[in-house]
mmCIF file of C-alpha atoms in Angstrom:
data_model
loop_
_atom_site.group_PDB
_atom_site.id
_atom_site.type_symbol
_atom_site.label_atom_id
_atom_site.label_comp_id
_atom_site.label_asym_id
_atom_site.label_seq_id
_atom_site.Cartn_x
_atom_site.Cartn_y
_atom_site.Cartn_z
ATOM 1 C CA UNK A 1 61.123 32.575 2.678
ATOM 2 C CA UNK A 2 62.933 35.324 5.117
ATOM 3 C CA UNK A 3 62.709 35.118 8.550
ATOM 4 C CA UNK A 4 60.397 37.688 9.599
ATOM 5 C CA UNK A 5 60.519 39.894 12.269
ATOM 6 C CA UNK A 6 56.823 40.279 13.562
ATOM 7 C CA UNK A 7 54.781 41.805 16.625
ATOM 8 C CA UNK A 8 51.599 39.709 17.731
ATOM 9 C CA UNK A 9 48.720 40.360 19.833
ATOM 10 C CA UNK A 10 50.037 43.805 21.177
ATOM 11 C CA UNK A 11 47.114 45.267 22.698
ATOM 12 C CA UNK A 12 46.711 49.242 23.429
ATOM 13 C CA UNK A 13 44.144 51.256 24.385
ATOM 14 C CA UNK A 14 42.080 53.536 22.392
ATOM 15 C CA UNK A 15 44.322 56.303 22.628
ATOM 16 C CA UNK A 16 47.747 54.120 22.064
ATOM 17 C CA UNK A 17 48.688 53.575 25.420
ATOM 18 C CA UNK A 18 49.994 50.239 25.858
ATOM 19 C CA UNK A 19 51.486 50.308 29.940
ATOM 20 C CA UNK A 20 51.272 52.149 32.493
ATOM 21 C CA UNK A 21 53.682 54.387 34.792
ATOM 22 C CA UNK A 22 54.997 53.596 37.861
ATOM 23 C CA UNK A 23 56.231 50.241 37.012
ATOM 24 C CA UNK A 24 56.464 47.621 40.176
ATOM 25 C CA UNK A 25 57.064 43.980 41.498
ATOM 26 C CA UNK A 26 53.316 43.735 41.910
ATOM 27 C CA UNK A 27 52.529 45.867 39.559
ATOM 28 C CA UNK A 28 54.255 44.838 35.832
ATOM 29 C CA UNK A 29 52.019 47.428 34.031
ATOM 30 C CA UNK A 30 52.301 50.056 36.611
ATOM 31 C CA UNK A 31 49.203 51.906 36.824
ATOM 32 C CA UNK A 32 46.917 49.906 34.320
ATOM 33 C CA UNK A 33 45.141 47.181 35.035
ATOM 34 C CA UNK A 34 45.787 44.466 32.282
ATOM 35 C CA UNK A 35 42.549 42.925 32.639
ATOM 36 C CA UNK A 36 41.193 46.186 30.468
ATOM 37 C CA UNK A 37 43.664 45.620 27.309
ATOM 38 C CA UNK A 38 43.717 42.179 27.659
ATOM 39 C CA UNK A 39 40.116 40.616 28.581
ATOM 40 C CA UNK A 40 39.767 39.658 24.718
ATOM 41 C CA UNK A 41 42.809 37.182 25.054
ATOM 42 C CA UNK A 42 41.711 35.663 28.481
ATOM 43 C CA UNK A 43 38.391 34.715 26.996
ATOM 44 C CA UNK A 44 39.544 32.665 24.291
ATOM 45 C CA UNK A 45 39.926 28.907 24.080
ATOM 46 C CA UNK A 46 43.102 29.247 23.496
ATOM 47 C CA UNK A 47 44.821 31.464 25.832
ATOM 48 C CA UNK A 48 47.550 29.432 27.150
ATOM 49 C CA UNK A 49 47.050 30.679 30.449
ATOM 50 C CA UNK A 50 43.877 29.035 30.746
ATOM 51 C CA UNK A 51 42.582 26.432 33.924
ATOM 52 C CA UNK A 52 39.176 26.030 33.338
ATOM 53 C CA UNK A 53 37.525 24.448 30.123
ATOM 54 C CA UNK A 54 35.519 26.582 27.373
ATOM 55 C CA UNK A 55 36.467 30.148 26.141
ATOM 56 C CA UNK A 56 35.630 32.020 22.676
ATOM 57 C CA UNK A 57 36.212 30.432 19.337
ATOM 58 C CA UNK A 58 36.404 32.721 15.965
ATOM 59 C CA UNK A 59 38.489 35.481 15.300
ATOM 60 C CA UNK A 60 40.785 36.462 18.827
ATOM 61 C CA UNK A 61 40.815 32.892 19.154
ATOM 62 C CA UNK A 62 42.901 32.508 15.883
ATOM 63 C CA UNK A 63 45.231 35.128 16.643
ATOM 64 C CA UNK A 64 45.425 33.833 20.440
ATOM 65 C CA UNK A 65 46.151 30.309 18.541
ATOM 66 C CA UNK A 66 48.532 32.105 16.609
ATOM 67 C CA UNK A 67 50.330 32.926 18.830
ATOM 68 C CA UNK A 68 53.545 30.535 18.895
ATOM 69 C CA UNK A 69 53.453 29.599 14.902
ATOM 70 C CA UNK A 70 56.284 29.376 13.410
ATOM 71 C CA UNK A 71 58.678 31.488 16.116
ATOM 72 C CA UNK A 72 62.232 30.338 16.876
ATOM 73 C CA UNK A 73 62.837 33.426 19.065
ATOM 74 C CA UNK A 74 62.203 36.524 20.992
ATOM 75 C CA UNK A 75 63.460 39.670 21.563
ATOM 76 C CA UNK A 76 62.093 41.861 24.836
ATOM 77 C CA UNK A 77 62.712 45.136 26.791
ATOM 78 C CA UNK A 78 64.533 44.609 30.536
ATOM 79 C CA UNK A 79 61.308 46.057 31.613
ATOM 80 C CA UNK A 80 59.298 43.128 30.279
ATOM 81 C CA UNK A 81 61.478 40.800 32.417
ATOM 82 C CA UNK A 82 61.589 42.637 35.029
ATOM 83 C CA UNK A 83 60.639 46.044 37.481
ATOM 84 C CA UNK A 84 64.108 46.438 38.498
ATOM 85 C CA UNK A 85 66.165 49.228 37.203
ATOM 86 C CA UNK A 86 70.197 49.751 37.289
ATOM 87 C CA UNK A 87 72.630 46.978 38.037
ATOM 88 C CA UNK A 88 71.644 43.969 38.627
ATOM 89 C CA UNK A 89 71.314 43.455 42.331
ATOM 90 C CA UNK A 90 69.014 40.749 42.832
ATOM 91 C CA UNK A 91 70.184 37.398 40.539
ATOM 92 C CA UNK A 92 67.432 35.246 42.126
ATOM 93 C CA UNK A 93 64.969 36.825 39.905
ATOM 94 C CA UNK A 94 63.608 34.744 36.984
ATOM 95 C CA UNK A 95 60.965 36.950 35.058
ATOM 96 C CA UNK A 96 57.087 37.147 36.207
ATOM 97 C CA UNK A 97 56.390 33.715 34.526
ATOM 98 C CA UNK A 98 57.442 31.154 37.258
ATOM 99 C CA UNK A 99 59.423 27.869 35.933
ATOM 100 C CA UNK A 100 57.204 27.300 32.806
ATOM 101 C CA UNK A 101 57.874 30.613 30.903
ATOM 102 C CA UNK A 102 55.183 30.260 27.635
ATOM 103 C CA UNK A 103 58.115 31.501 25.441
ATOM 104 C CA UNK A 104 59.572 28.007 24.669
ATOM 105 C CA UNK A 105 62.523 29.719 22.807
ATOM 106 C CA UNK A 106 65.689 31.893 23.372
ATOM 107 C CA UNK A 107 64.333 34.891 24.446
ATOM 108 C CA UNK A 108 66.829 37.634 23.958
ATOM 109 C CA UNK A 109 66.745 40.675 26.641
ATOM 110 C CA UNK A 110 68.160 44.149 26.050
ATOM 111 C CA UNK A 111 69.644 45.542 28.744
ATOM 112 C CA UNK A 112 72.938 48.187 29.694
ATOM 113 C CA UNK A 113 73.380 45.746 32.619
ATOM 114 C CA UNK A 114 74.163 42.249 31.165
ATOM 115 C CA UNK A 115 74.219 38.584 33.017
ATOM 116 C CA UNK A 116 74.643 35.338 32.700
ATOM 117 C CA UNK A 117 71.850 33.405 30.854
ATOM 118 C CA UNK A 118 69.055 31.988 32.367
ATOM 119 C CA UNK A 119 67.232 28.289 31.461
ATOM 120 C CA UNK A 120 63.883 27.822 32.705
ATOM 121 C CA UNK A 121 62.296 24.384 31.431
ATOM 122 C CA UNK A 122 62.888 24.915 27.559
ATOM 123 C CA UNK A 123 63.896 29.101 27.585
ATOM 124 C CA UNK A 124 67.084 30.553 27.700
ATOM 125 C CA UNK A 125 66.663 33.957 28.227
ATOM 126 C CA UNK A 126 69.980 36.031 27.046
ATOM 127 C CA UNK A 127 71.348 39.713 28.329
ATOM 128 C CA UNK A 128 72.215 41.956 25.679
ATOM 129 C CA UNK A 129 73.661 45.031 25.620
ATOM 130 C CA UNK A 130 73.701 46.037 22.133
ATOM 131 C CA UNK A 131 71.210 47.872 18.902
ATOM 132 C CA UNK A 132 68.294 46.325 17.918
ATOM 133 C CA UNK A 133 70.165 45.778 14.205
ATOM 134 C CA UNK A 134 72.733 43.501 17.068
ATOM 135 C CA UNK A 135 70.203 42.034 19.126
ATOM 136 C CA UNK A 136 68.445 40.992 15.763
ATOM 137 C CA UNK A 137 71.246 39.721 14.285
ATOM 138 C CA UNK A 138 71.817 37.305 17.556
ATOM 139 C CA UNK A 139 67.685 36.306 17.526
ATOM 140 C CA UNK A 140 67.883 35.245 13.863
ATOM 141 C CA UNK A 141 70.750 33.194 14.139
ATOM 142 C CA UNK A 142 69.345 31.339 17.417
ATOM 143 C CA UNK A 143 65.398 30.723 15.495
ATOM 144 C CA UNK A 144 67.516 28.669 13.080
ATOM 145 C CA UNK A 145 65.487 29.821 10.260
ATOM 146 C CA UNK A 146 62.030 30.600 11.572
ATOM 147 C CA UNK A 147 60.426 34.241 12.587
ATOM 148 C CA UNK A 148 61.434 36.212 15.060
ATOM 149 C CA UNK A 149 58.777 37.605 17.819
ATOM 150 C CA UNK A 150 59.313 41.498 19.202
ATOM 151 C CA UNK A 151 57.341 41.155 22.179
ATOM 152 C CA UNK A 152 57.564 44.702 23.717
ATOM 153 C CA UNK A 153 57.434 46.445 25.624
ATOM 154 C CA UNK A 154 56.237 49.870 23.844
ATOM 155 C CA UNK A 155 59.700 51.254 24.159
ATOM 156 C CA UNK A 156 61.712 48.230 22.668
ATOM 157 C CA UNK A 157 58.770 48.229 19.518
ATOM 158 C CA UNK A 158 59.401 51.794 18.924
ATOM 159 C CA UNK A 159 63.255 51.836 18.805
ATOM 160 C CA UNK A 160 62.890 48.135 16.427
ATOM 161 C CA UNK A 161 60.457 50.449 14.130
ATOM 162 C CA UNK A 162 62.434 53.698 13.879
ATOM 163 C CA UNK A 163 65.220 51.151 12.665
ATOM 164 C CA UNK A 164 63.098 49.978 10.751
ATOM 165 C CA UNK A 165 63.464 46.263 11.187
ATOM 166 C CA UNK A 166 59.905 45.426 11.847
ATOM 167 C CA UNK A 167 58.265 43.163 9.306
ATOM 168 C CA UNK A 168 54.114 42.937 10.206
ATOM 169 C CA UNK A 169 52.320 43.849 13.445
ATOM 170 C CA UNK A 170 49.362 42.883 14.753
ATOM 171 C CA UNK A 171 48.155 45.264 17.069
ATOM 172 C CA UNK A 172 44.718 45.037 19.507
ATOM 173 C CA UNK A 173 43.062 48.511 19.861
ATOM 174 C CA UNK A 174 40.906 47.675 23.017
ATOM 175 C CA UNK A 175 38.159 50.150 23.561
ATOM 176 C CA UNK A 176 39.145 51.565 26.301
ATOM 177 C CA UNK A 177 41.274 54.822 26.699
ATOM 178 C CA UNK A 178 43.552 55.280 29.743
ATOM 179 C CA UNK A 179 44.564 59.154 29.157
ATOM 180 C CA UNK A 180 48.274 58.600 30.038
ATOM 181 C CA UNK A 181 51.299 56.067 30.238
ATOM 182 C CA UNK A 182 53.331 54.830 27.478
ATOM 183 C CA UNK A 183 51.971 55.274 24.005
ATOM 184 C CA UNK A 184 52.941 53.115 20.952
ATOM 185 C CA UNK A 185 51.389 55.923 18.720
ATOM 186 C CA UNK A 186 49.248 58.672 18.396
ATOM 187 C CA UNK A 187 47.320 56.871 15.719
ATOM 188 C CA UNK A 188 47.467 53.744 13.682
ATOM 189 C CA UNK A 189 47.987 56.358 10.613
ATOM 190 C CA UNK A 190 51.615 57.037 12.420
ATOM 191 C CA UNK A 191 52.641 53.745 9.904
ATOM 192 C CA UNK A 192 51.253 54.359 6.983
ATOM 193 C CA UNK A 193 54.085 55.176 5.047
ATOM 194 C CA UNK A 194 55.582 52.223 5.113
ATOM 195 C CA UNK A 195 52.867 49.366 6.439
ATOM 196 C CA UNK A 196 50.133 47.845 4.676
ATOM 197 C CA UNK A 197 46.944 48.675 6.918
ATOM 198 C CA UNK A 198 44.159 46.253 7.225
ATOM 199 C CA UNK A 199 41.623 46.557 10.237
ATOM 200 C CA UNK A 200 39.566 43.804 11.636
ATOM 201 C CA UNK A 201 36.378 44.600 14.058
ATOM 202 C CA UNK A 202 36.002 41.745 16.465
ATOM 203 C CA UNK A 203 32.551 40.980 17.878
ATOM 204 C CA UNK A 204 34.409 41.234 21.491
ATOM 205 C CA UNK A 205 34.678 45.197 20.854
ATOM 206 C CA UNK A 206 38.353 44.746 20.468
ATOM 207 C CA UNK A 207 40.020 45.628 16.816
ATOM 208 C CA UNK A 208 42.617 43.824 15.223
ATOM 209 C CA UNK A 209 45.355 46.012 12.982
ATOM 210 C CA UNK A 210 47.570 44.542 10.680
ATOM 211 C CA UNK A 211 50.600 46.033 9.304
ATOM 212 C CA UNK A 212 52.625 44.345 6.809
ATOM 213 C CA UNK A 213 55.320 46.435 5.029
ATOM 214 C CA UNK A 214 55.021 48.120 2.024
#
């Protein structure tokens, strides 16, 4: 089988819009608040994130579950990592996860401004400045055979999908709409000619979109 490069759980709002502006150290999806794309993930079982016992079985369960299958590495936006822009100026930071990041793979970081890895428990997170067609090159090689996870943000799925290296996507339309901020697409019909479509109501108002290509 080919490793696959795949998109899971990205959630956007009705109208596309996947972060906010404004982008901050206490704010990592500038003006949104996450709880309202992301509530269907918190109340699951299975959302590693989770202190307390209980949460939702069925359907965002399984994709929550889902989650970590069969992944041997990751590819993210500076902007996921981090708020800060330009050079690097402050090495102390390690990424909004703490010492535990839930990655538990090389994560691989696209950036202009490159430095030295960072380990945190069992992630190395690596500093490129390259493509995507690069980056993915350097991801498949380090997943040793398994799939490779795009985790975002919107900007780093867009430039991966007008090189057209993306294999499937799930993507969770929440139903909300936020009226501005950045927008994976205008609609879900945007991918149509080259993805598979199938859509999946959830009984948490949430609905799942899967793209697989063509």
């Amino acid at each position: 089988m080919p490793q696959l490069v795949r998109v899971q759980n990205f959630t956007v709002s009705r109208d596309g819009i996947a972060a906010g502006e404004d982008q901050s150290l206490e704010r990592p999806f500038g003006h949104v608040e996450p709880e309202r794309l992301f509530s269907w993930a918190g109340a699951t079982a299975s959302w590693p994130m989770r202190t307390d016992p209980g949460g939702s079985r069925g359907l965002d369960d399984y994709f929550t579950r889902d989650f970590s299958c069969n992944i041997g590495a990751e590819i993210m936006g500076r902007n996921k990592f981090s708020p800060y822009r330009g050079p690097w100026e402050d090495h102390e930071w390690d990424g909004w996860w703490g010492d535990q990041p839930p990655f538990h793979t090389p994560v691989f970081v696209m950036t202009h401004h490159q430095r030295a890895p960072l380990t945190l428990s069992d992630t190395t997170f690596h500093f490129v400045d390259a493509d995507p067609a690069t980056v993915l090159a350097q991801a498949r090689d380090a997943a040793q055979g398994k799939d490779v996870r795009l985790g975002g943000g919107v900007t780093t799925i867009r430039q991966f999908l007008e090189a057209d290296l993306v294999d499937t996507l799930h993507v969770v339309v929440s139903p909300v709409e936020l009226g501005s901020g950045l927008r994976l697409w205008d609609s879900p019909d945007d991918l149509l000619d080259r993805y598979h479509l199938d859509v999946v109501p959830s009984p948490s108002g949430v609905t799942h979109h899967l793209f697989w290509r063509k």
